[in-house]
mmCIF file of C-alpha atoms in Angstrom:
data_model
loop_
_atom_site.group_PDB
_atom_site.id
_atom_site.type_symbol
_atom_site.label_atom_id
_atom_site.label_comp_id
_atom_site.label_asym_id
_atom_site.label_seq_id
_atom_site.Cartn_x
_atom_site.Cartn_y
_atom_site.Cartn_z
ATOM 1 C CA MET A 464 91.472 105.986 114.754
ATOM 2 C CA THR A 465 89.358 107.182 111.822
ATOM 3 C CA PRO A 466 91.241 109.634 109.610
ATOM 4 C CA VAL A 467 89.880 113.193 109.527
ATOM 5 C CA LEU A 468 89.134 113.855 105.902
ATOM 6 C CA THR A 469 87.445 116.689 104.100
ATOM 7 C CA LEU A 470 85.451 115.991 100.958
ATOM 8 C CA GLU A 471 85.012 119.019 98.749
ATOM 9 C CA PRO A 472 82.902 119.090 95.590
ATOM 10 C CA LEU A 473 85.000 118.254 92.560
ATOM 11 C CA SER A 474 85.660 121.252 90.297
ATOM 12 C CA TRP A 475 88.033 122.537 87.629
ATOM 13 C CA ALA A 476 90.165 123.854 90.493
ATOM 14 C CA HIS A 477 91.271 120.222 90.983
ATOM 15 C CA ARG A 478 92.618 119.918 87.414
ATOM 16 C CA LYS A 479 96.319 119.668 88.289
ATOM 17 C CA GLU A 480 95.701 117.347 91.236
ATOM 18 C CA THR A 481 93.516 114.950 89.248
ATOM 19 C CA ALA A 482 96.041 114.991 86.399
ATOM 20 C CA ALA A 483 98.751 113.847 88.821
ATOM 21 C CA LEU A 484 96.433 111.197 90.285
ATOM 22 C CA TRP A 485 95.511 109.720 86.889
ATOM 23 C CA ALA A 486 99.103 109.846 85.639
ATOM 24 C CA ASP A 487 100.232 107.410 88.360
ATOM 25 C CA PRO A 488 100.364 103.820 87.001
ATOM 26 C CA ALA A 489 99.837 102.393 90.504
ATOM 27 C CA VAL A 490 96.620 104.384 90.997
ATOM 28 C CA ILE A 491 95.075 103.362 87.677
ATOM 29 C CA ARG A 492 96.231 99.739 87.822
ATOM 30 C CA TYR A 493 92.753 98.300 88.525
ATOM 31 C CA THR A 494 90.643 101.028 86.910
ATOM 32 C CA ASN A 495 89.087 101.544 83.505
ATOM 33 C CA ILE A 496 91.911 103.983 82.723
ATOM 34 C CA ALA A 497 94.062 101.921 80.361
ATOM 35 C CA ALA A 498 97.228 104.041 80.500
ATOM 36 C CA PRO A 499 98.524 106.966 82.550
ATOM 37 C CA CYS A 500 96.695 110.117 81.508
ATOM 38 C CA THR A 501 98.290 113.037 79.771
ATOM 39 C CA ALA A 502 97.214 116.480 80.969
ATOM 40 C CA ALA A 503 94.707 116.630 78.088
ATOM 41 C CA GLY A 504 93.376 113.145 78.844
ATOM 42 C CA ALA A 505 92.961 114.015 82.511
ATOM 43 C CA ALA A 506 91.132 117.225 81.564
ATOM 44 C CA ASP A 507 88.716 115.188 79.405
ATOM 45 C CA ARG A 508 88.129 112.716 82.230
ATOM 46 C CA LEU A 509 87.545 115.538 84.720
ATOM 47 C CA ASP A 510 85.145 117.216 82.290
ATOM 48 C CA CYS A 511 83.100 113.994 82.058
ATOM 49 C CA LEU A 512 82.863 113.704 85.847
ATOM 50 C CA LEU A 513 81.826 117.341 86.160
ATOM 51 C CA ASP A 514 79.296 117.042 83.341
ATOM 52 C CA ASP A 515 77.633 114.130 85.181
ATOM 53 C CA GLN A 516 77.184 116.409 88.229
ATOM 54 C CA ARG A 517 75.443 119.285 86.408
ATOM 55 C CA GLU A 518 71.893 117.895 86.534
ATOM 56 C CA LEU A 519 72.048 116.577 90.103
ATOM 57 C CA PRO A 520 70.524 118.402 93.092
ATOM 58 C CA ALA A 521 73.782 117.978 95.049
ATOM 59 C CA TYR A 522 77.369 116.986 94.377
ATOM 60 C CA THR A 523 78.164 113.291 94.437
ATOM 61 C CA VAL A 524 81.882 113.340 93.451
ATOM 62 C CA PHE A 525 84.508 114.865 95.698
ATOM 63 C CA ALA A 526 88.179 115.686 96.078
ATOM 64 C CA ILE A 527 89.559 114.178 99.276
ATOM 65 C CA ARG A 528 91.747 116.291 101.508
ATOM 66 C CA GLU A 529 93.525 115.738 104.774
ATOM 67 C CA GLY A 530 94.241 119.271 105.943
ATOM 68 C CA ALA A 531 95.381 121.103 102.818
ATOM 69 C CA ALA A 532 96.808 117.972 101.170
ATOM 70 C CA PHE A 533 94.980 116.471 98.188
ATOM 71 C CA LEU A 534 94.704 112.690 98.639
ATOM 72 C CA GLY A 535 92.463 111.617 95.777
ATOM 73 C CA LEU A 536 88.838 111.319 94.718
ATOM 74 C CA ALA A 537 85.742 109.541 95.963
ATOM 75 C CA GLY A 538 82.167 109.680 94.895
ATOM 76 C CA CYS A 539 79.045 108.236 93.403
ATOM 77 C CA PRO A 540 78.511 109.445 89.848
ATOM 78 C CA PRO A 541 75.048 108.774 88.463
ATOM 79 C CA VAL A 542 74.381 105.620 86.477
ATOM 80 C CA ASP A 543 70.665 106.481 86.210
ATOM 81 C CA ALA A 544 69.887 109.388 88.526
ATOM 82 C CA ALA A 545 66.157 109.285 87.728
ATOM 83 C CA ALA A 546 66.053 105.687 88.998
ATOM 84 C CA GLY A 547 68.303 106.492 91.983
ATOM 85 C CA THR A 548 71.205 104.375 90.733
ATOM 86 C CA TYR A 549 74.783 105.519 91.268
ATOM 87 C CA GLY A 550 78.236 103.965 91.032
ATOM 88 C CA LEU A 551 80.824 104.166 93.811
ATOM 89 C CA PHE A 552 84.488 104.826 93.079
ATOM 90 C CA TYR A 553 87.502 105.982 95.054
ATOM 91 C CA GLN A 554 91.054 106.637 93.921
ATOM 92 C CA LEU A 555 93.852 107.639 96.276
ATOM 93 C CA LEU A 556 97.405 108.704 95.648
ATOM 94 C CA SER A 557 99.546 105.623 96.214
ATOM 95 C CA ALA A 558 101.434 107.366 99.035
ATOM 96 C CA CYS A 559 98.136 107.355 100.982
ATOM 97 C CA TRP A 560 97.413 103.633 100.762
ATOM 98 C CA GLY A 561 97.234 101.438 103.838
ATOM 99 C CA ARG A 562 95.924 104.096 106.251
ATOM 100 C CA GLY A 563 92.183 103.415 106.061
ATOM 101 C CA LEU A 564 91.604 106.496 103.924
ATOM 102 C CA GLY A 565 89.826 104.642 101.106
ATOM 103 C CA LEU A 566 87.277 103.217 103.517
ATOM 104 C CA ALA A 567 86.772 106.567 105.262
ATOM 105 C CA ALA A 568 86.369 108.486 101.988
ATOM 106 C CA ALA A 569 84.009 105.917 100.471
ATOM 107 C CA ARG A 570 81.904 105.875 103.653
ATOM 108 C CA GLU A 571 81.620 109.678 103.622
ATOM 109 C CA ALA A 572 80.706 109.738 99.903
ATOM 110 C CA LEU A 573 77.946 107.173 100.550
ATOM 111 C CA GLU A 574 76.623 109.161 103.523
ATOM 112 C CA ARG A 575 76.379 112.268 101.354
ATOM 113 C CA LEU A 576 74.610 110.311 98.619
ATOM 114 C CA GLU A 577 72.020 109.017 101.098
ATOM 115 C CA LYS A 578 70.905 112.622 101.686
ATOM 116 C CA LEU A 579 69.572 112.631 98.100
ATOM 117 C CA GLY A 580 67.111 109.870 98.968
ATOM 118 C CA PRO A 581 66.863 106.132 98.396
ATOM 119 C CA SER A 582 69.483 104.774 96.070
ATOM 120 C CA LEU A 583 71.048 101.686 94.665
ATOM 121 C CA VAL A 584 74.820 101.970 94.547
ATOM 122 C CA LEU A 585 76.811 99.739 92.230
ATOM 123 C CA ALA A 586 80.525 99.053 92.341
ATOM 124 C CA ASP A 587 82.933 96.670 90.736
ATOM 125 C CA THR A 588 86.478 95.628 91.390
ATOM 126 C CA VAL A 589 89.116 93.389 89.937
ATOM 127 C CA ALA A 590 89.007 90.231 92.031
ATOM 128 C CA GLU A 591 92.683 90.391 92.989
ATOM 129 C CA ASN A 592 92.274 93.937 94.343
ATOM 130 C CA THR A 593 91.789 92.643 97.873
ATOM 131 C CA ALA A 594 91.886 96.122 99.444
ATOM 132 C CA SER A 595 88.855 97.204 97.408
ATOM 133 C CA VAL A 596 87.049 93.941 98.083
ATOM 134 C CA ARG A 597 87.506 94.526 101.829
ATOM 135 C CA ILE A 598 86.333 98.138 101.589
ATOM 136 C CA LEU A 599 83.190 97.248 99.631
ATOM 137 C CA GLU A 600 82.266 94.391 101.945
ATOM 138 C CA ARG A 601 82.876 96.494 105.088
ATOM 139 C CA LEU A 602 80.520 99.116 103.642
ATOM 140 C CA GLY A 603 77.726 96.573 103.247
ATOM 141 C CA PHE A 604 78.096 95.838 99.548
ATOM 142 C CA VAL A 605 77.158 92.349 98.413
ATOM 143 C CA ARG A 606 78.716 90.619 95.423
ATOM 144 C CA THR A 607 76.097 90.243 92.693
ATOM 145 C CA ALA A 608 78.069 88.856 89.743
ATOM 146 C CA VAL A 609 81.425 87.530 88.606
ATOM 147 C CA HIS A 610 82.750 88.298 85.130
ATOM 148 C CA PRO A 611 85.535 85.796 84.411
ATOM 149 C CA GLY A 612 88.439 87.249 82.468
ATOM 150 C CA ALA A 613 86.696 90.592 81.902
ATOM 151 C CA PHE A 614 89.696 92.738 82.882
ATOM 152 C CA CYS A 615 92.785 92.639 80.690
ATOM 153 C CA ARG A 616 95.898 94.588 81.548
ATOM 154 C CA GLU A 617 99.603 94.051 80.938
ATOM 155 C CA GLY A 618 98.984 90.658 79.342
ATOM 156 C CA ARG A 619 96.940 89.407 82.303
ATOM 157 C CA THR A 620 93.273 88.460 82.269
ATOM 158 C CA LEU A 621 91.484 88.863 85.600
ATOM 159 C CA ASP A 622 87.943 88.497 86.911
ATOM 160 C CA ILE A 623 85.749 91.476 87.726
ATOM 161 C CA TRP A 624 83.347 91.227 90.665
ATOM 162 C CA ASP A 625 80.169 93.331 90.691
ATOM 163 C CA TYR A 626 78.726 94.614 93.973
ATOM 164 C CA ALA A 627 75.525 96.398 94.997
ATOM 165 C CA ARG A 628 74.240 98.215 98.077
ATOM 166 C CA ARG A 629 70.932 99.934 98.780
ATOM 167 C CA SER A 630 70.622 103.037 100.963
ATOM 168 C CA GLY A 631 71.325 102.148 104.558
ATOM 169 C CA GLY A 632 73.927 99.521 103.641
ATOM 170 C CA ARG A 633 71.712 96.763 102.266
ATOM 171 C CA ALA A 634 72.156 95.077 98.882
#
């Protein structure tokens, strides 16, 4: 059964929730966030996401809720909005993993992006993050590049895989 999620436009009202999300080492393990965020660091990160939304005709980054409960974030911030290029990301509280919520939230974020018109959506993942690999491939993303040893964390060097998808699920 597909989870019933609500995606609401990201705003400053989500400051405390995003701070908790980005402070969790499990959540940021495979992200570009090098260390758990302080409240100030999370506020800076949130400000950057919100700033990217200001010039767009519609929101592309969302807080994920199931009922009243905050579960995480999903969205497609612009890479080059004028060219119709966006980047997909999703981050869920670790207590929410394994329920199909990442796939459902990413699918909904992509559907909302498609309303803005044709787009190219880019994504990347650490190769050993098999859950994200499965989500991207189920959503029609195709691997476009491999960057050997491009991700370094906790003394480990891992590959990063790039993916792409055009509107309608085609790469």
